[in-house]
mmCIF file with all atom_site columns, C-alpha atoms (C1' of nucleotides) in Angstrom:
data_model
loop_
_atom_site.group_PDB
_atom_site.id
_atom_site.type_symbol
_atom_site.label_atom_id
_atom_site.label_alt_id
_atom_site.label_comp_id
_atom_site.label_asym_id
_atom_site.label_entity_id
_atom_site.label_seq_id
_atom_site.pdbx_PDB_ins_code
_atom_site.Cartn_x
_atom_site.Cartn_y
_atom_site.Cartn_z
_atom_site.occupancy
_atom_site.B_iso_or_equiv
_atom_site.pdbx_formal_charge
_atom_site.auth_seq_id
_atom_site.auth_comp_id
_atom_site.auth_asym_id
_atom_site.auth_atom_id
_atom_site.pdbx_PDB_model_num
ATOM 1   C CA    . UNK A 1 1   ? 333.769 62.045 186.589 1.00 0.00 ? 1   UNK A CA    1
ATOM 2   C CA    . UNK A 1 2   ? 335.814 59.703 188.674 1.00 0.00 ? 2   UNK A CA    1
ATOM 3   C CA    . UNK A 1 3   ? 334.821 61.424 191.859 1.00 0.00 ? 3   UNK A CA    1
ATOM 4   C CA    . UNK A 1 4   ? 331.863 59.680 193.400 1.00 0.00 ? 4   UNK A CA    1
ATOM 5   C CA    . UNK A 1 5   ? 331.343 62.508 195.796 1.00 0.00 ? 5   UNK A CA    1
ATOM 6   C CA    . UNK A 1 6   ? 329.831 65.474 194.054 1.00 0.00 ? 6   UNK A CA    1
ATOM 7   C CA    . UNK A 1 7   ? 330.769 67.547 197.080 1.00 0.00 ? 7   UNK A CA    1
ATOM 8   C CA    . UNK A 1 8   ? 334.386 67.535 195.972 1.00 0.00 ? 8   UNK A CA    1
ATOM 9   C CA    . UNK A 1 9   ? 335.266 70.743 194.208 1.00 0.00 ? 9   UNK A CA    1
ATOM 10  C CA    . UNK A 1 10  ? 332.194 72.577 195.379 1.00 0.00 ? 10  UNK A CA    1
ATOM 11  C CA    . UNK A 1 11  ? 332.496 75.920 197.127 1.00 0.00 ? 11  UNK A CA    1
ATOM 12  C CA    . UNK A 1 12  ? 330.221 77.873 199.399 1.00 0.00 ? 12  UNK A CA    1
ATOM 13  C CA    . UNK A 1 13  ? 327.492 77.147 196.900 1.00 0.00 ? 13  UNK A CA    1
ATOM 14  C CA    . UNK A 1 14  ? 326.505 74.256 199.113 1.00 0.00 ? 14  UNK A CA    1
ATOM 15  C CA    . UNK A 1 15  ? 324.280 76.460 201.215 1.00 0.00 ? 15  UNK A CA    1
ATOM 16  C CA    . UNK A 1 16  ? 322.369 77.824 198.257 1.00 0.00 ? 16  UNK A CA    1
ATOM 17  C CA    . UNK A 1 17  ? 321.936 74.306 196.934 1.00 0.00 ? 17  UNK A CA    1
ATOM 18  C CA    . UNK A 1 18  ? 320.491 73.138 200.200 1.00 0.00 ? 18  UNK A CA    1
ATOM 19  C CA    . UNK A 1 19  ? 318.038 75.990 200.370 1.00 0.00 ? 19  UNK A CA    1
ATOM 20  C CA    . UNK A 1 20  ? 317.093 75.381 196.745 1.00 0.00 ? 20  UNK A CA    1
ATOM 21  C CA    . UNK A 1 21  ? 316.288 71.753 197.479 1.00 0.00 ? 21  UNK A CA    1
ATOM 22  C CA    . UNK A 1 22  ? 314.323 72.618 200.590 1.00 0.00 ? 22  UNK A CA    1
ATOM 23  C CA    . UNK A 1 23  ? 312.269 75.044 198.579 1.00 0.00 ? 23  UNK A CA    1
ATOM 24  C CA    . UNK A 1 24  ? 311.495 72.190 196.196 1.00 0.00 ? 24  UNK A CA    1
ATOM 25  C CA    . UNK A 1 25  ? 309.689 70.271 198.924 1.00 0.00 ? 25  UNK A CA    1
ATOM 26  C CA    . UNK A 1 26  ? 305.961 70.347 198.136 1.00 0.00 ? 26  UNK A CA    1
ATOM 27  C CA    . UNK A 1 27  ? 303.418 71.401 200.698 1.00 0.00 ? 27  UNK A CA    1
ATOM 28  C CA    . UNK A 1 28  ? 302.158 68.647 202.941 1.00 0.00 ? 28  UNK A CA    1
ATOM 29  C CA    . UNK A 1 29  ? 305.389 66.707 202.563 1.00 0.00 ? 29  UNK A CA    1
ATOM 30  C CA    . UNK A 1 30  ? 308.568 66.501 204.585 1.00 0.00 ? 30  UNK A CA    1
ATOM 31  C CA    . UNK A 1 31  ? 312.123 65.532 203.674 1.00 0.00 ? 31  UNK A CA    1
ATOM 32  C CA    . UNK A 1 32  ? 314.943 64.224 205.832 1.00 0.00 ? 32  UNK A CA    1
ATOM 33  C CA    . UNK A 1 33  ? 318.290 65.951 206.191 1.00 0.00 ? 33  UNK A CA    1
ATOM 34  C CA    . UNK A 1 34  ? 319.987 63.052 204.447 1.00 0.00 ? 34  UNK A CA    1
ATOM 35  C CA    . UNK A 1 35  ? 317.603 63.201 201.531 1.00 0.00 ? 35  UNK A CA    1
ATOM 36  C CA    . UNK A 1 36  ? 318.061 66.927 201.096 1.00 0.00 ? 36  UNK A CA    1
ATOM 37  C CA    . UNK A 1 37  ? 321.818 66.557 201.352 1.00 0.00 ? 37  UNK A CA    1
ATOM 38  C CA    . UNK A 1 38  ? 321.773 63.858 198.720 1.00 0.00 ? 38  UNK A CA    1
ATOM 39  C CA    . UNK A 1 39  ? 319.606 65.804 196.291 1.00 0.00 ? 39  UNK A CA    1
ATOM 40  C CA    . UNK A 1 40  ? 321.665 68.931 196.912 1.00 0.00 ? 40  UNK A CA    1
ATOM 41  C CA    . UNK A 1 41  ? 324.706 66.969 195.788 1.00 0.00 ? 41  UNK A CA    1
ATOM 42  C CA    . UNK A 1 42  ? 326.345 66.863 199.197 1.00 0.00 ? 42  UNK A CA    1
ATOM 43  C CA    . UNK A 1 43  ? 326.235 63.095 199.374 1.00 0.00 ? 43  UNK A CA    1
ATOM 44  C CA    . UNK A 1 44  ? 325.881 62.100 202.998 1.00 0.00 ? 44  UNK A CA    1
ATOM 45  C CA    . UNK A 1 45  ? 326.675 65.443 204.504 1.00 0.00 ? 45  UNK A CA    1
ATOM 46  C CA    . UNK A 1 46  ? 323.451 65.527 206.439 1.00 0.00 ? 46  UNK A CA    1
ATOM 47  C CA    . UNK A 1 47  ? 325.132 67.730 209.022 1.00 0.00 ? 47  UNK A CA    1
ATOM 48  C CA    . UNK A 1 48  ? 325.672 70.393 206.413 1.00 0.00 ? 48  UNK A CA    1
ATOM 49  C CA    . UNK A 1 49  ? 321.949 70.605 205.817 1.00 0.00 ? 49  UNK A CA    1
ATOM 50  C CA    . UNK A 1 50  ? 321.289 71.157 209.491 1.00 0.00 ? 50  UNK A CA    1
ATOM 51  C CA    . UNK A 1 51  ? 324.103 73.646 209.712 1.00 0.00 ? 51  UNK A CA    1
ATOM 52  C CA    . UNK A 1 52  ? 322.979 75.474 206.594 1.00 0.00 ? 52  UNK A CA    1
ATOM 53  C CA    . UNK A 1 53  ? 319.430 75.756 207.851 1.00 0.00 ? 53  UNK A CA    1
ATOM 54  C CA    . UNK A 1 54  ? 320.699 76.929 211.195 1.00 0.00 ? 54  UNK A CA    1
ATOM 55  C CA    . UNK A 1 55  ? 322.706 79.580 209.415 1.00 0.00 ? 55  UNK A CA    1
ATOM 56  C CA    . UNK A 1 56  ? 319.693 80.398 207.298 1.00 0.00 ? 56  UNK A CA    1
ATOM 57  C CA    . UNK A 1 57  ? 320.251 84.068 206.384 1.00 0.00 ? 57  UNK A CA    1
ATOM 58  C CA    . UNK A 1 58  ? 317.503 86.633 206.346 1.00 0.00 ? 58  UNK A CA    1
ATOM 59  C CA    . UNK A 1 59  ? 317.680 86.823 202.593 1.00 0.00 ? 59  UNK A CA    1
ATOM 60  C CA    . UNK A 1 60  ? 313.940 86.562 202.530 1.00 0.00 ? 60  UNK A CA    1
ATOM 61  C CA    . UNK A 1 61  ? 314.102 83.449 200.419 1.00 0.00 ? 61  UNK A CA    1
ATOM 62  C CA    . UNK A 1 62  ? 311.281 82.029 202.531 1.00 0.00 ? 62  UNK A CA    1
ATOM 63  C CA    . UNK A 1 63  ? 312.862 78.623 202.839 1.00 0.00 ? 63  UNK A CA    1
ATOM 64  C CA    . UNK A 1 64  ? 310.355 76.144 204.310 1.00 0.00 ? 64  UNK A CA    1
ATOM 65  C CA    . UNK A 1 65  ? 312.869 74.777 206.793 1.00 0.00 ? 65  UNK A CA    1
ATOM 66  C CA    . UNK A 1 66  ? 309.936 73.406 208.705 1.00 0.00 ? 66  UNK A CA    1
ATOM 67  C CA    . UNK A 1 67  ? 309.545 70.671 206.091 1.00 0.00 ? 67  UNK A CA    1
ATOM 68  C CA    . UNK A 1 68  ? 313.021 69.409 206.898 1.00 0.00 ? 68  UNK A CA    1
ATOM 69  C CA    . UNK A 1 69  ? 313.125 66.847 209.699 1.00 0.00 ? 69  UNK A CA    1
ATOM 70  C CA    . UNK A 1 70  ? 315.545 64.145 210.785 1.00 0.00 ? 70  UNK A CA    1
ATOM 71  C CA    . UNK A 1 71  ? 315.474 60.506 209.639 1.00 0.00 ? 71  UNK A CA    1
ATOM 72  C CA    . UNK A 1 72  ? 313.302 59.610 212.602 1.00 0.00 ? 72  UNK A CA    1
ATOM 73  C CA    . UNK A 1 73  ? 310.554 61.854 211.288 1.00 0.00 ? 73  UNK A CA    1
ATOM 74  C CA    . UNK A 1 74  ? 311.044 64.070 214.281 1.00 0.00 ? 74  UNK A CA    1
ATOM 75  C CA    . UNK A 1 75  ? 311.642 67.781 214.621 1.00 0.00 ? 75  UNK A CA    1
ATOM 76  C CA    . UNK A 1 76  ? 315.157 68.702 215.587 1.00 0.00 ? 76  UNK A CA    1
ATOM 77  C CA    . UNK A 1 77  ? 315.831 71.239 218.279 1.00 0.00 ? 77  UNK A CA    1
ATOM 78  C CA    . UNK A 1 78  ? 317.747 74.347 217.430 1.00 0.00 ? 78  UNK A CA    1
ATOM 79  C CA    . UNK A 1 79  ? 318.427 75.718 220.883 1.00 0.00 ? 79  UNK A CA    1
ATOM 80  C CA    . UNK A 1 80  ? 315.229 77.695 220.863 1.00 0.00 ? 80  UNK A CA    1
ATOM 81  C CA    . UNK A 1 81  ? 312.551 75.781 222.749 1.00 0.00 ? 81  UNK A CA    1
ATOM 82  C CA    . UNK A 1 82  ? 309.101 76.440 221.414 1.00 0.00 ? 82  UNK A CA    1
ATOM 83  C CA    . UNK A 1 83  ? 310.294 76.697 217.853 1.00 0.00 ? 83  UNK A CA    1
ATOM 84  C CA    . UNK A 1 84  ? 309.797 72.961 217.577 1.00 0.00 ? 84  UNK A CA    1
ATOM 85  C CA    . UNK A 1 85  ? 306.176 73.381 218.579 1.00 0.00 ? 85  UNK A CA    1
ATOM 86  C CA    . UNK A 1 86  ? 305.805 76.087 215.972 1.00 0.00 ? 86  UNK A CA    1
ATOM 87  C CA    . UNK A 1 87  ? 307.329 73.876 213.330 1.00 0.00 ? 87  UNK A CA    1
ATOM 88  C CA    . UNK A 1 88  ? 304.995 71.036 214.242 1.00 0.00 ? 88  UNK A CA    1
ATOM 89  C CA    . UNK A 1 89  ? 302.047 73.359 214.029 1.00 0.00 ? 89  UNK A CA    1
ATOM 90  C CA    . UNK A 1 90  ? 303.123 74.641 210.602 1.00 0.00 ? 90  UNK A CA    1
ATOM 91  C CA    . UNK A 1 91  ? 303.400 71.097 209.301 1.00 0.00 ? 91  UNK A CA    1
ATOM 92  C CA    . UNK A 1 92  ? 300.056 70.104 210.739 1.00 0.00 ? 92  UNK A CA    1
ATOM 93  C CA    . UNK A 1 93  ? 298.570 73.107 209.012 1.00 0.00 ? 93  UNK A CA    1
ATOM 94  C CA    . UNK A 1 94  ? 299.951 71.758 205.734 1.00 0.00 ? 94  UNK A CA    1
ATOM 95  C CA    . UNK A 1 95  ? 298.308 68.408 206.332 1.00 0.00 ? 95  UNK A CA    1
ATOM 96  C CA    . UNK A 1 96  ? 301.191 66.542 207.931 1.00 0.00 ? 96  UNK A CA    1
ATOM 97  C CA    . UNK A 1 97  ? 300.015 64.340 210.785 1.00 0.00 ? 97  UNK A CA    1
ATOM 98  C CA    . UNK A 1 98  ? 302.059 63.637 213.914 1.00 0.00 ? 98  UNK A CA    1
ATOM 99  C CA    . UNK A 1 99  ? 301.700 60.609 216.111 1.00 0.00 ? 99  UNK A CA    1
ATOM 100 C CA    . UNK A 1 100 ? 301.588 60.506 219.896 1.00 0.00 ? 100 UNK A CA    1
ATOM 101 C CA    . UNK A 1 101 ? 305.377 60.531 219.950 1.00 0.00 ? 101 UNK A CA    1
ATOM 102 C CA    . UNK A 1 102 ? 305.619 63.672 217.814 1.00 0.00 ? 102 UNK A CA    1
ATOM 103 C CA    . UNK A 1 103 ? 306.747 61.590 214.914 1.00 0.00 ? 103 UNK A CA    1
ATOM 104 C CA    . UNK A 1 104 ? 305.831 61.862 211.219 1.00 0.00 ? 104 UNK A CA    1
ATOM 105 C CA    . UNK A 1 105 ? 305.075 58.869 209.041 1.00 0.00 ? 105 UNK A CA    1
ATOM 106 C CA    . UNK A 1 106 ? 307.790 59.314 206.440 1.00 0.00 ? 106 UNK A CA    1
ATOM 107 C CA    . UNK A 1 107 ? 306.202 56.468 204.510 1.00 0.00 ? 107 UNK A CA    1
ATOM 108 C CA    . UNK A 1 108 ? 303.228 58.725 203.837 1.00 0.00 ? 108 UNK A CA    1
ATOM 109 C CA    . UNK A 1 109 ? 304.429 62.285 204.192 1.00 0.00 ? 109 UNK A CA    1
ATOM 110 C CA    . UNK A 1 110 ? 307.985 61.572 203.165 1.00 0.00 ? 110 UNK A CA    1
ATOM 111 C CA    . UNK A 1 111 ? 309.072 63.576 200.129 1.00 0.00 ? 111 UNK A CA    1
ATOM 112 C CA    . UNK A 1 112 ? 309.465 61.411 197.069 1.00 0.00 ? 112 UNK A CA    1
ATOM 113 C CA    . UNK A 1 113 ? 310.654 62.174 193.581 1.00 0.00 ? 113 UNK A CA    1
ATOM 114 C CA    . UNK A 1 114 ? 307.311 61.325 192.159 1.00 0.00 ? 114 UNK A CA    1
ATOM 115 C "C1'" . DG  B 2 1   ? 346.438 76.124 210.222 1.00 0.00 ? 1   DG  B "C1'" 1
ATOM 116 C "C1'" . DA  B 2 2   ? 344.484 72.633 213.773 1.00 0.00 ? 2   DA  B "C1'" 1
ATOM 117 C "C1'" . DA  B 2 3   ? 340.815 71.583 216.709 1.00 0.00 ? 3   DA  B "C1'" 1
ATOM 118 C "C1'" . DT  B 2 4   ? 335.966 72.060 217.842 1.00 0.00 ? 4   DT  B "C1'" 1
ATOM 119 C "C1'" . DT  B 2 5   ? 331.296 72.541 216.906 1.00 0.00 ? 5   DT  B "C1'" 1
ATOM 120 C "C1'" . DG  B 2 6   ? 326.897 72.030 214.421 1.00 0.00 ? 6   DG  B "C1'" 1
ATOM 121 C "C1'" . DA  B 2 7   ? 318.991 71.664 213.504 1.00 0.00 ? 7   DA  B "C1'" 1
ATOM 122 C "C1'" . DC  B 2 8   ? 322.295 64.319 211.170 1.00 0.00 ? 8   DC  B "C1'" 1
ATOM 123 C "C1'" . DG  B 2 9   ? 322.552 59.248 208.916 1.00 0.00 ? 9   DG  B "C1'" 1
ATOM 124 C "C1'" . DC  B 2 10  ? 323.691 54.705 209.051 1.00 0.00 ? 10  DC  B "C1'" 1
ATOM 125 C "C1'" . DG  B 2 11  ? 325.694 50.344 210.533 1.00 0.00 ? 11  DG  B "C1'" 1
ATOM 126 C "C1'" . DG  B 2 12  ? 326.664 47.520 214.422 1.00 0.00 ? 12  DG  B "C1'" 1
ATOM 127 C "C1'" . DC  B 2 13  ? 325.725 45.616 219.061 1.00 0.00 ? 13  DC  B "C1'" 1
ATOM 128 C "C1'" . DG  C 3 1   ? 313.762 49.106 220.371 1.00 0.00 ? 1   DG  C "C1'" 1
ATOM 129 C "C1'" . DG  C 3 2   ? 317.900 52.050 222.210 1.00 0.00 ? 2   DG  C "C1'" 1
ATOM 130 C "C1'" . DC  C 3 3   ? 322.924 53.262 222.621 1.00 0.00 ? 3   DC  C "C1'" 1
ATOM 131 C "C1'" . DC  C 3 4   ? 327.728 53.747 220.425 1.00 0.00 ? 4   DC  C "C1'" 1
ATOM 132 C "C1'" . DG  C 3 5   ? 331.049 54.978 216.879 1.00 0.00 ? 5   DG  C "C1'" 1
ATOM 133 C "C1'" . DC  C 3 6   ? 332.295 56.666 212.367 1.00 0.00 ? 6   DC  C "C1'" 1
ATOM 134 C "C1'" . DG  C 3 7   ? 331.658 59.790 208.367 1.00 0.00 ? 7   DG  C "C1'" 1
ATOM 135 C "C1'" . DC  C 3 8   ? 330.325 64.090 206.064 1.00 0.00 ? 8   DC  C "C1'" 1
ATOM 136 C "C1'" . DC  C 3 9   ? 331.303 69.486 204.858 1.00 0.00 ? 9   DC  C "C1'" 1
ATOM 137 C "C1'" . DA  C 3 10  ? 331.613 74.232 206.398 1.00 0.00 ? 10  DA  C "C1'" 1
ATOM 138 C "C1'" . DA  C 3 11  ? 332.204 77.935 209.653 1.00 0.00 ? 11  DA  C "C1'" 1
ATOM 139 C "C1'" . DT  C 3 12  ? 334.186 79.585 213.942 1.00 0.00 ? 12  DT  C "C1'" 1
ATOM 140 C "C1'" . DT  C 3 13  ? 337.614 79.913 217.623 1.00 0.00 ? 13  DT  C "C1'" 1
#
DNA sequence: GAATTGACGCGGC
DNA sequence: GGCCGCGCCAATT
């Protein structure tokens, strides 16, 4: 495969891949958009992850989008104020700790392969 | 079909 | 530590 970018040749399957990866995130752990994009095979299309989650359909797949945060370990806004607070609360309920700046220690709660 | 937008990441200053 | 510019793919206008 000469193509370094796995995203080349892929179709609308990208969304399903993203959701599949997000669902793989274990409880009490969080993953960054870039990490999800990479594992999903989108390379560095971190924006796609955010866009896919934003367009998260009501398929009832129960995708734990709350475990997906940006590289700063922060919760991204989605135009709906309050939702961020809900997301933070969900993560705290899973054991994820936030600091005074609403940031998560990716070094501890960051999703790793092992 | 081109331009714009969209829940971002990283390198550089 | 923060701000700026570029890159990434897909959907919408």
